[in-house]
Short mmCIF file of C-alpha atoms and ligand atoms in Angstrom, two decimals:
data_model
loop_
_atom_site.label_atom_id
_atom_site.label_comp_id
_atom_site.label_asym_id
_atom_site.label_seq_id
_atom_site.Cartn_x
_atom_site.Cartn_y
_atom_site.Cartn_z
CA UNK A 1 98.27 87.91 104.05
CA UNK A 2 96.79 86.93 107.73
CA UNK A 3 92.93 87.32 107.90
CA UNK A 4 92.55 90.80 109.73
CA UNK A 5 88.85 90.70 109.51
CA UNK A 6 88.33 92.49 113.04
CA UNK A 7 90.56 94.36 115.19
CA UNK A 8 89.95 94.93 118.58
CA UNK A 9 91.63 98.06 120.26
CA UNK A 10 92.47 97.73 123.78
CA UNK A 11 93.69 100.18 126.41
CA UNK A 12 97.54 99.89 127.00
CA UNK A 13 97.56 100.80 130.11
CA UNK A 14 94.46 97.87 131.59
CA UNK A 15 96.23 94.27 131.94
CA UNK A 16 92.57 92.79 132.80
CA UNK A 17 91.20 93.80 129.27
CA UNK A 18 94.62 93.13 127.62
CA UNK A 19 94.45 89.51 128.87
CA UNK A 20 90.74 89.52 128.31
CA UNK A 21 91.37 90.17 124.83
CA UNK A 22 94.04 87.78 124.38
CA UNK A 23 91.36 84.91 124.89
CA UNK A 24 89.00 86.26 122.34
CA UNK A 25 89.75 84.49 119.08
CA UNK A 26 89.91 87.98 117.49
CA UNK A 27 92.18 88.59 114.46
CA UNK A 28 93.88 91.15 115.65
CA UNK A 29 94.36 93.05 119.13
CA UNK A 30 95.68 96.78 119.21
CA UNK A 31 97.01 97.46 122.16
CA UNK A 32 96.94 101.42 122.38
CA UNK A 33 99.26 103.98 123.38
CA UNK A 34 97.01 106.90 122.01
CA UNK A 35 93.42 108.20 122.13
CA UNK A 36 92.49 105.03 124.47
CA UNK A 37 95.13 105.86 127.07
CA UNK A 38 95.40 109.12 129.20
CA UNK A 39 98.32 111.64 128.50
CA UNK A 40 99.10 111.44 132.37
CA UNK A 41 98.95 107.05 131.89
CA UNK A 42 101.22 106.45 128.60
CA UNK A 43 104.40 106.09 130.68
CA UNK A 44 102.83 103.10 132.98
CA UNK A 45 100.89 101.42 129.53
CA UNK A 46 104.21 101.37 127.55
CA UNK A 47 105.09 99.24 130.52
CA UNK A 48 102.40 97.06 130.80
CA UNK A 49 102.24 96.66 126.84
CA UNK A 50 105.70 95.55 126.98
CA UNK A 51 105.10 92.76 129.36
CA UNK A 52 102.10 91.68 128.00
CA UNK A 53 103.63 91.27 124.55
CA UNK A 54 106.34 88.84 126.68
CA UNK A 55 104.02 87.04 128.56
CA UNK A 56 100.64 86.99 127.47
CA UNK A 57 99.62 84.13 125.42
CA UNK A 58 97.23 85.94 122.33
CA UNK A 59 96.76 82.12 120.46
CA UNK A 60 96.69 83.03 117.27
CA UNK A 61 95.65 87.12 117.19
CA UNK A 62 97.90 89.31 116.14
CA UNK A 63 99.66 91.27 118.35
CA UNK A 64 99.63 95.10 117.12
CA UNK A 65 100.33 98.00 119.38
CA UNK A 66 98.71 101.43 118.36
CA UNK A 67 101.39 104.03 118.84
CA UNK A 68 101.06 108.29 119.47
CA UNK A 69 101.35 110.80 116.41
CA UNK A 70 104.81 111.68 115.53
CA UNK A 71 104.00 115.18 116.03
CA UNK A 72 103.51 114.74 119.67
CA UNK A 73 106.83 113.84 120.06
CA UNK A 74 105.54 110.18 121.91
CA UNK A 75 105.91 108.00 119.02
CA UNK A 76 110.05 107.50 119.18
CA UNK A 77 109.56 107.03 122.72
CA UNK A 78 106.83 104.34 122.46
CA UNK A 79 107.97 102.95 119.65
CA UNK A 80 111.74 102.17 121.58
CA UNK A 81 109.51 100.86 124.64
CA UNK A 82 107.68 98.25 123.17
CA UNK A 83 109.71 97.03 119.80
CA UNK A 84 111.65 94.79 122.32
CA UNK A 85 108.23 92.81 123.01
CA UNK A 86 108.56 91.99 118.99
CA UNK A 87 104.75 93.11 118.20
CA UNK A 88 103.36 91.74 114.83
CA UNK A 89 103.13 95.21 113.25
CA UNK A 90 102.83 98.69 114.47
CA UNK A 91 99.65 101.03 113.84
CA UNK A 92 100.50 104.42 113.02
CA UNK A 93 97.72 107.07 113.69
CA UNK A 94 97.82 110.33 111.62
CA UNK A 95 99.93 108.27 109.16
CA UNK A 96 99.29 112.05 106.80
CA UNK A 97 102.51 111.79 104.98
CA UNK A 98 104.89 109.29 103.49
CA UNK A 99 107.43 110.70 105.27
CA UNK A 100 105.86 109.37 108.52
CA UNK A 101 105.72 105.82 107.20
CA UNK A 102 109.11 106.08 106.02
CA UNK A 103 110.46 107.71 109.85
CA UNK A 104 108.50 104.83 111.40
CA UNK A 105 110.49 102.31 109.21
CA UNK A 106 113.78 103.51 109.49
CA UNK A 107 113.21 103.13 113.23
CA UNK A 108 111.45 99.15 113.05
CA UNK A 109 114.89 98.50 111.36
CA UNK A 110 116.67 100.12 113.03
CA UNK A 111 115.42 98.09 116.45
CA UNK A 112 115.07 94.44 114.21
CA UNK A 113 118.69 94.85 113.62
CA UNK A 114 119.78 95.64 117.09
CA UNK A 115 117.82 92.79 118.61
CA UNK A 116 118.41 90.16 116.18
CA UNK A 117 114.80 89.70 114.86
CA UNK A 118 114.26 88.85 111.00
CA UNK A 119 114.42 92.09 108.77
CA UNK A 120 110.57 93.03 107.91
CA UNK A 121 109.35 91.07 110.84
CA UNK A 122 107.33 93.97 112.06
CA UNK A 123 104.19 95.20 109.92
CA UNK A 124 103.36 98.59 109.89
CA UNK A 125 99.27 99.64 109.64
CA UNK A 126 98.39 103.13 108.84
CA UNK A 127 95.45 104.98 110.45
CA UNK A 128 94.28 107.62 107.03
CA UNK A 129 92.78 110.18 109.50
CA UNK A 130 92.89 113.43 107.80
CA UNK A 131 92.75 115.35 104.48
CA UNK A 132 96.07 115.61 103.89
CA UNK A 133 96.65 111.94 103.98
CA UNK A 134 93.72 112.13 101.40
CA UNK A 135 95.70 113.95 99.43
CA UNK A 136 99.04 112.10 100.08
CA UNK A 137 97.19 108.72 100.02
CA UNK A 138 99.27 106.63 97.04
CA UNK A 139 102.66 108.42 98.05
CA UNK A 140 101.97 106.75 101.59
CA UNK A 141 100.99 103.54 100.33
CA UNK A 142 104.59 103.45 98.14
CA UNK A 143 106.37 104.74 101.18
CA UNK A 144 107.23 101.05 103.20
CA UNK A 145 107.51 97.24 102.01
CA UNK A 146 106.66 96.97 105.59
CA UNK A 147 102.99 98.49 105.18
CA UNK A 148 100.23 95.57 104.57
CA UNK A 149 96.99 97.60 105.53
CA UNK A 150 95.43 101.19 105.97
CA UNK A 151 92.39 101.94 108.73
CA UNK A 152 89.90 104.59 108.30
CA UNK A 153 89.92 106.46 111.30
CA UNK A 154 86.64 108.34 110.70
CA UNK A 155 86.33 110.55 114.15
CA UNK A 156 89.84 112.28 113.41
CA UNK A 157 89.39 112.34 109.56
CA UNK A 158 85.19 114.38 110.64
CA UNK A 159 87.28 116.40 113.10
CA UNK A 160 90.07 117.44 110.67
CA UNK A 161 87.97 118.38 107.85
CA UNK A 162 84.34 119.59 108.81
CA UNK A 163 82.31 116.66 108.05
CA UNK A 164 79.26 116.22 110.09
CA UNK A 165 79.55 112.39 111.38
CA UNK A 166 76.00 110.87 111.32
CA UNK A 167 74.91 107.72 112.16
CA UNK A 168 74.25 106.37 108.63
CA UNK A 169 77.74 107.77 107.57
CA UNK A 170 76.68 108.39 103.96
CA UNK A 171 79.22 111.43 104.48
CA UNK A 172 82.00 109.14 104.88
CA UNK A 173 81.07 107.50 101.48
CA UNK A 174 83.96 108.88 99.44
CA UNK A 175 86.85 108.52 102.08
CA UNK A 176 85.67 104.78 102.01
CA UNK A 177 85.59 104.28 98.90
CA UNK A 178 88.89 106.34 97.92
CA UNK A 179 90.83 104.31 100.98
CA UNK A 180 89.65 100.72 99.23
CA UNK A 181 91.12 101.82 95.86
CA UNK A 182 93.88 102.75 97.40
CA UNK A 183 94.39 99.72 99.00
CA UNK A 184 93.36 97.50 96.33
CA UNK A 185 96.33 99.13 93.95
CA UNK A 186 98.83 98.69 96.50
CA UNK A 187 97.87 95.28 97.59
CA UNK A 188 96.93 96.30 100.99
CA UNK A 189 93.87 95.36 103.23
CA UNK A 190 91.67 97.96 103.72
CA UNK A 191 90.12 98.18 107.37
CA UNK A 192 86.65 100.20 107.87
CA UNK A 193 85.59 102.20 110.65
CA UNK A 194 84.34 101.84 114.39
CA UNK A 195 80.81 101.54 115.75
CA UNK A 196 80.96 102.55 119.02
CA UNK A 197 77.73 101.62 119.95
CA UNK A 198 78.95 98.44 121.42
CA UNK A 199 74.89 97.10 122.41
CA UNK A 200 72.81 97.63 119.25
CA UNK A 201 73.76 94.58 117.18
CA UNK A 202 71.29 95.31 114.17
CA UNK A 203 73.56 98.35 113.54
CA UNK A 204 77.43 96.38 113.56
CA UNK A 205 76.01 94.09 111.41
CA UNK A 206 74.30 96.86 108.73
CA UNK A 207 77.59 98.82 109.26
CA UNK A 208 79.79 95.35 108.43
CA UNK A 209 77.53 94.91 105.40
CA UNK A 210 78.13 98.03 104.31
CA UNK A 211 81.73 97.99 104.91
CA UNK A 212 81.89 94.44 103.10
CA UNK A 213 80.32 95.59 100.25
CA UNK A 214 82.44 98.49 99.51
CA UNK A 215 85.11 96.62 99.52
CA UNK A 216 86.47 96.36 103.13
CA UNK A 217 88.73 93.44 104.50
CA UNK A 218 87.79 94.09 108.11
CA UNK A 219 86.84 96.80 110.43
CA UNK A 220 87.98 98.32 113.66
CA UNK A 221 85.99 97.15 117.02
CA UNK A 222 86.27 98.47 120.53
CA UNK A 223 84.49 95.83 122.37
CA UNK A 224 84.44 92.08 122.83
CA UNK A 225 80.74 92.17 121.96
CA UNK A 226 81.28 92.86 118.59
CA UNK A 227 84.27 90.12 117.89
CA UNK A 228 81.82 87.14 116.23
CA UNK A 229 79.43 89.66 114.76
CA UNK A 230 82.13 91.32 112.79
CA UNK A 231 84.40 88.27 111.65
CA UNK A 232 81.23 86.10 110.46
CA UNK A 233 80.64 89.54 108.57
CA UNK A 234 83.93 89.83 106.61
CA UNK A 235 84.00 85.96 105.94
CA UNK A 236 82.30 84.58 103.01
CA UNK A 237 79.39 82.43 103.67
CA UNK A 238 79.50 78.82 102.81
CA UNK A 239 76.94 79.41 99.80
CA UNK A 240 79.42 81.97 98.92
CA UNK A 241 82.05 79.74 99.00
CA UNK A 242 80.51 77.09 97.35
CA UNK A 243 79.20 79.16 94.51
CA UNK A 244 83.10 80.48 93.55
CA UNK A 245 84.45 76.82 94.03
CA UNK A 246 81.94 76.37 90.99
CA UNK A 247 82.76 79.34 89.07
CA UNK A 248 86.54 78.50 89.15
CA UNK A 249 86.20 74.47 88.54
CA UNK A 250 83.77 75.47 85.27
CA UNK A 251 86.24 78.05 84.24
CA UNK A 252 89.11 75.94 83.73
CA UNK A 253 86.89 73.50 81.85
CA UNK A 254 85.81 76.41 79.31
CA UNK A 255 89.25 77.77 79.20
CA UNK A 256 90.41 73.84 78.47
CA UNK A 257 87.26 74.11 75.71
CA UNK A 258 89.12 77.28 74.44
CA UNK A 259 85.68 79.83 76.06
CA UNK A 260 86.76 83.11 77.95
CA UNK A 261 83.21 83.34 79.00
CA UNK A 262 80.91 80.39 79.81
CA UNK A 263 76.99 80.12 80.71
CA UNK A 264 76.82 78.96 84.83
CA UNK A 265 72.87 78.80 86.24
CA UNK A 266 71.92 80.98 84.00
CA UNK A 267 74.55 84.08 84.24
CA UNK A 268 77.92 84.39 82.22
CA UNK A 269 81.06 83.76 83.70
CA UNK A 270 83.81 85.74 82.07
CA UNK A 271 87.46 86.50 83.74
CA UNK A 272 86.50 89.33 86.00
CA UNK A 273 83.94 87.03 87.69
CA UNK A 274 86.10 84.06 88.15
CA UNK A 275 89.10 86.69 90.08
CA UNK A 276 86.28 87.35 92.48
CA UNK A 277 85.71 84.02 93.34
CA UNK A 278 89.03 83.51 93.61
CA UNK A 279 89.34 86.31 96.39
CA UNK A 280 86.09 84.73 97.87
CA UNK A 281 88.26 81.23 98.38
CA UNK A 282 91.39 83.08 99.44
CA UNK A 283 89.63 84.68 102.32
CA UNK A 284 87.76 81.52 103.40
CA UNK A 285 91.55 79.55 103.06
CA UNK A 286 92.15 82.75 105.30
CA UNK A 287 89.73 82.08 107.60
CA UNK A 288 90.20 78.31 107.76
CA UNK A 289 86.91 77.11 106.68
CA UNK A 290 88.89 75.50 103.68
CA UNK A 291 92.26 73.56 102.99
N1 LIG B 1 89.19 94.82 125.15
C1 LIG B 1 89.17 93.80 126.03
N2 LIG B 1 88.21 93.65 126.98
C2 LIG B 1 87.23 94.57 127.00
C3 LIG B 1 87.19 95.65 126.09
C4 LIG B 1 88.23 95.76 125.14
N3 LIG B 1 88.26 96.76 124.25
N4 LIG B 1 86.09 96.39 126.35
C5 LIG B 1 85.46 95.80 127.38
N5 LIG B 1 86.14 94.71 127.78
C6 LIG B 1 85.78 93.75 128.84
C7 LIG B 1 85.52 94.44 130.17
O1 LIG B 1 86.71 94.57 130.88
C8 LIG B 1 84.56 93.48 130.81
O2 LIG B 1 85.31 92.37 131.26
P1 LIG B 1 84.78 91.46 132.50
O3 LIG B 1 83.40 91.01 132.15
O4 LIG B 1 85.78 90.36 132.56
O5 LIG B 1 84.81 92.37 133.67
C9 LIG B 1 83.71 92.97 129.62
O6 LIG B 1 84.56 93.15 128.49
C10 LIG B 1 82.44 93.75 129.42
O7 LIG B 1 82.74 95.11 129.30
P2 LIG B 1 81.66 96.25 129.59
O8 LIG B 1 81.40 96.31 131.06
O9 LIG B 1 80.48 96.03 128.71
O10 LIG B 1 82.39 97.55 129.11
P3 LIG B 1 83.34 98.51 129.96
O11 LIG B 1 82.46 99.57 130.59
O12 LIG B 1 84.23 97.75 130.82
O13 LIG B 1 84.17 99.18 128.80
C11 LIG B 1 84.71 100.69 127.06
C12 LIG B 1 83.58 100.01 127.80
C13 LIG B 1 84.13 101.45 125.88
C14 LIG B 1 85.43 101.67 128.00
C15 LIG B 1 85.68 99.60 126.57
O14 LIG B 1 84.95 98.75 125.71
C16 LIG B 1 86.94 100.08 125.91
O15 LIG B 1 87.86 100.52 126.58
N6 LIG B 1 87.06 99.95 124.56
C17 LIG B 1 88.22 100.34 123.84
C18 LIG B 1 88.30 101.85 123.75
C19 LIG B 1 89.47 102.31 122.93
O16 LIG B 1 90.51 101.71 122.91
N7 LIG B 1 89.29 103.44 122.18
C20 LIG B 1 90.29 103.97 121.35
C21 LIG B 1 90.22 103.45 119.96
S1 LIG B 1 88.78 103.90 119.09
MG1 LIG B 2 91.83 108.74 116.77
#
C-alpha cells in the first residue's frame, strides 16, 4: 500500500493553495468539499477541484478529494462532479455506517464503468467521526474492497459524543486505540488526528510520537508547515531500520539452525519481534529510503 504518512487537507474551492500543495512532496493532498469549504462556495470548488485534478501536476502525492456527508444530500452531487478528474481515492466524512461505504461504492463503479477507468481504481478513506461508527466500526471496515484506510476525525467524533477535547488528548485515548485495531484486522492504514496549531512545532512532533506509537500510519495536517515534521515522524529512522535489517538476517540463520527464538545484543528475538521489523522495512521500502 502507498506510504500515506501525512495528509494535507486543502480548501476546494482556493487554486493558489491547491497548486501550492501540489509542490509539497506530501503523501497525500485532500482536496475538500466539506468543513474547509463554505456551504454558499461548494458549487464553484467542485469546479475548481475538477480542473485541478486535470491539470495540476501533484508529482507523486496522491490525489484524494474529501467529499460532504451523505446526509446532506451533497455527496452524490460532488461525488458525480469530480469522479471524471479520476482522483486516487475518495474520503468519506461521517463514514457511521457500512451502508455509507457500500452507497459510496456502488456509485465509484458505477462512474469507473461509464468512463472507462480500471474497476477499483478509486480508493475510498473513511473519516470514523462519531459513536455510532464506534459502534459499527468492523461492519464498515468489511463493507468495500475499495476501502484501504480509516481517519480519526477527533473534532466531530468530541462534538458527537460529549468528550471534552484537551490539548493532551488523553480523552481521545480509546477511540485511538480502538480505530488502530480496527485497522490492523482489516489490513487498513490507520490515520491519526489534526493539530491545528500549525506554529508550535514541539507539539506536532509530541502529537506524531504519540500517534506513532499507538500504532498510527500517518496523521491528518492542515498546513504546509507541518509536511516534513510529520513524514520524518511516521518513517522509521535509519537506526530503526538498520536494527530490523538485523533482526530479520539473524532470524533466518536461527530458523536455518532450527531456533524460533535467538539471543541478538543481548535481548531475544522470537517471531513476534522479527514481524515488526518486517513492518519497520516495509514502511522504509515505502518511503524509499530502501530498495
Ligand atoms: N494547503 C496548501 N497551502 C496552504 C495551506 C494548505 N492547507 N495552508 C496554508 N497554505 C499556504 C498559504 O496559502 C501560504 O501560501 P503563500 O506563502 O504562497 O502565500 C502559505 O501556505 C503560508 O500560509 P499561512 O499564511 O501561514 O496560513 P493562511 O493564513 O494562509 O492559512 C489556514 C491558514 C488554517 C486557513 C490554512 O492553513 C488552511 O486553509 N488549512 C486547511 C484547513 C482545512 O482544510 N480544514 C478542514 C479540514 S480539518
Ligand atoms: Mg469534520
Amino acid at each position: 500500500m502507498r506510504p500515506r504518512r501525512a495528509l494535507l487537507y486543502v480548501p476546494g474551492n482556493d487554486l493558489k493553495k491547491i497548486t501550492k500543495a501540489a509542490g509539497l512532496d506530501v503523501d497525500g493532498v485532500i482536496l475538500d468539499l466539506e468543513d474547509g469549504v463554505a456551504a454558499n462556495r461548494k458549487d464553484e470548488a467542485r469546479g475548481v477541484i475538477l480542473e485541478a485534478l486535470k491539470s495540476v501536476d501533484f508529482g507523486s502525492s496522491e490525489r484524494m478529494v474529501r467529499i460532504n456527508p451523505f446526509y446532506t444530500q451533497r455527496a452524490e452531487h460532488d461525488l458525480d462532479a469530480v469522479l471524471p478528474g479520476k482522483p486516487d481515492a475518495v474520503v468519506v466524512p461521517k463514514a457511521n455506517t457500512a451502508e455509507i461505504i457500500k452507497e459510496t461504492d456502488r456509485l465509484i463503479t458505477a462512474a469507473e464503468s461509464a468512463r472507462g477507468f480500471a474497476p477499483g481504481s478509486i480508493g475510498i478513506i473513511a473519516l470514523i467521526e462519531s459513536g455510532l461508527a464506534f459502534v459499527n466500526l468492523a461492519a464498515i471496515c468489511a463493507a468495500s474492497p475499495r476501502l484501504q484506510g480509516l481517519i480519526l476525525g477527533a473534532e466531530d467524533l468530541c462534538a458527537d459524543t460529549g468528550i471534552t477535547r484537551t490539548s493532551a488528548a488523553q480523552e481521545l485515548l480509546f477511540a485511538r486505540s480502538a480505530l488502530v485495531m480496527h485497522a490492523a484486522a482489516f489490513g487498513l492504514q490507520a490515520i491519526d488526528i489534526v493539530q491545528t496549531n500549525f506554529t508550535n512545532n514541539e507539539l506536532l512532533q509530541a502529537e506524531c510520537k504519540t500517534g506513532s506509537e499507538l500504532g498510527f500510519t500517518g496523521k491528518q495536517i492542515i498546513h504546509p508547515a507541518q509536511v516534513e515534521i510529520t513524514q520524518a515522524a511516521f518513517t522509521p529512522s535509519p537506526e530503526a531500520i538498520e536494527k530490523a535489517q538485523k533482526i530479520m538476517e539473524g532470524a533466518q540463520i536461527a530458523q536455518a539452525d532450527g531456533m524460533g527464538a535467538y539471543s541478538l545484543d543481548g535481548e531475544m528475538v522470537d517471531l513476534p519481534v522479527v514481524k515488526r521489523a518486517e513492518t519497520i522495512v516495509a514502511r522504509a521500502k515505502a518511503a524509499g529510503l530502501i530498495a
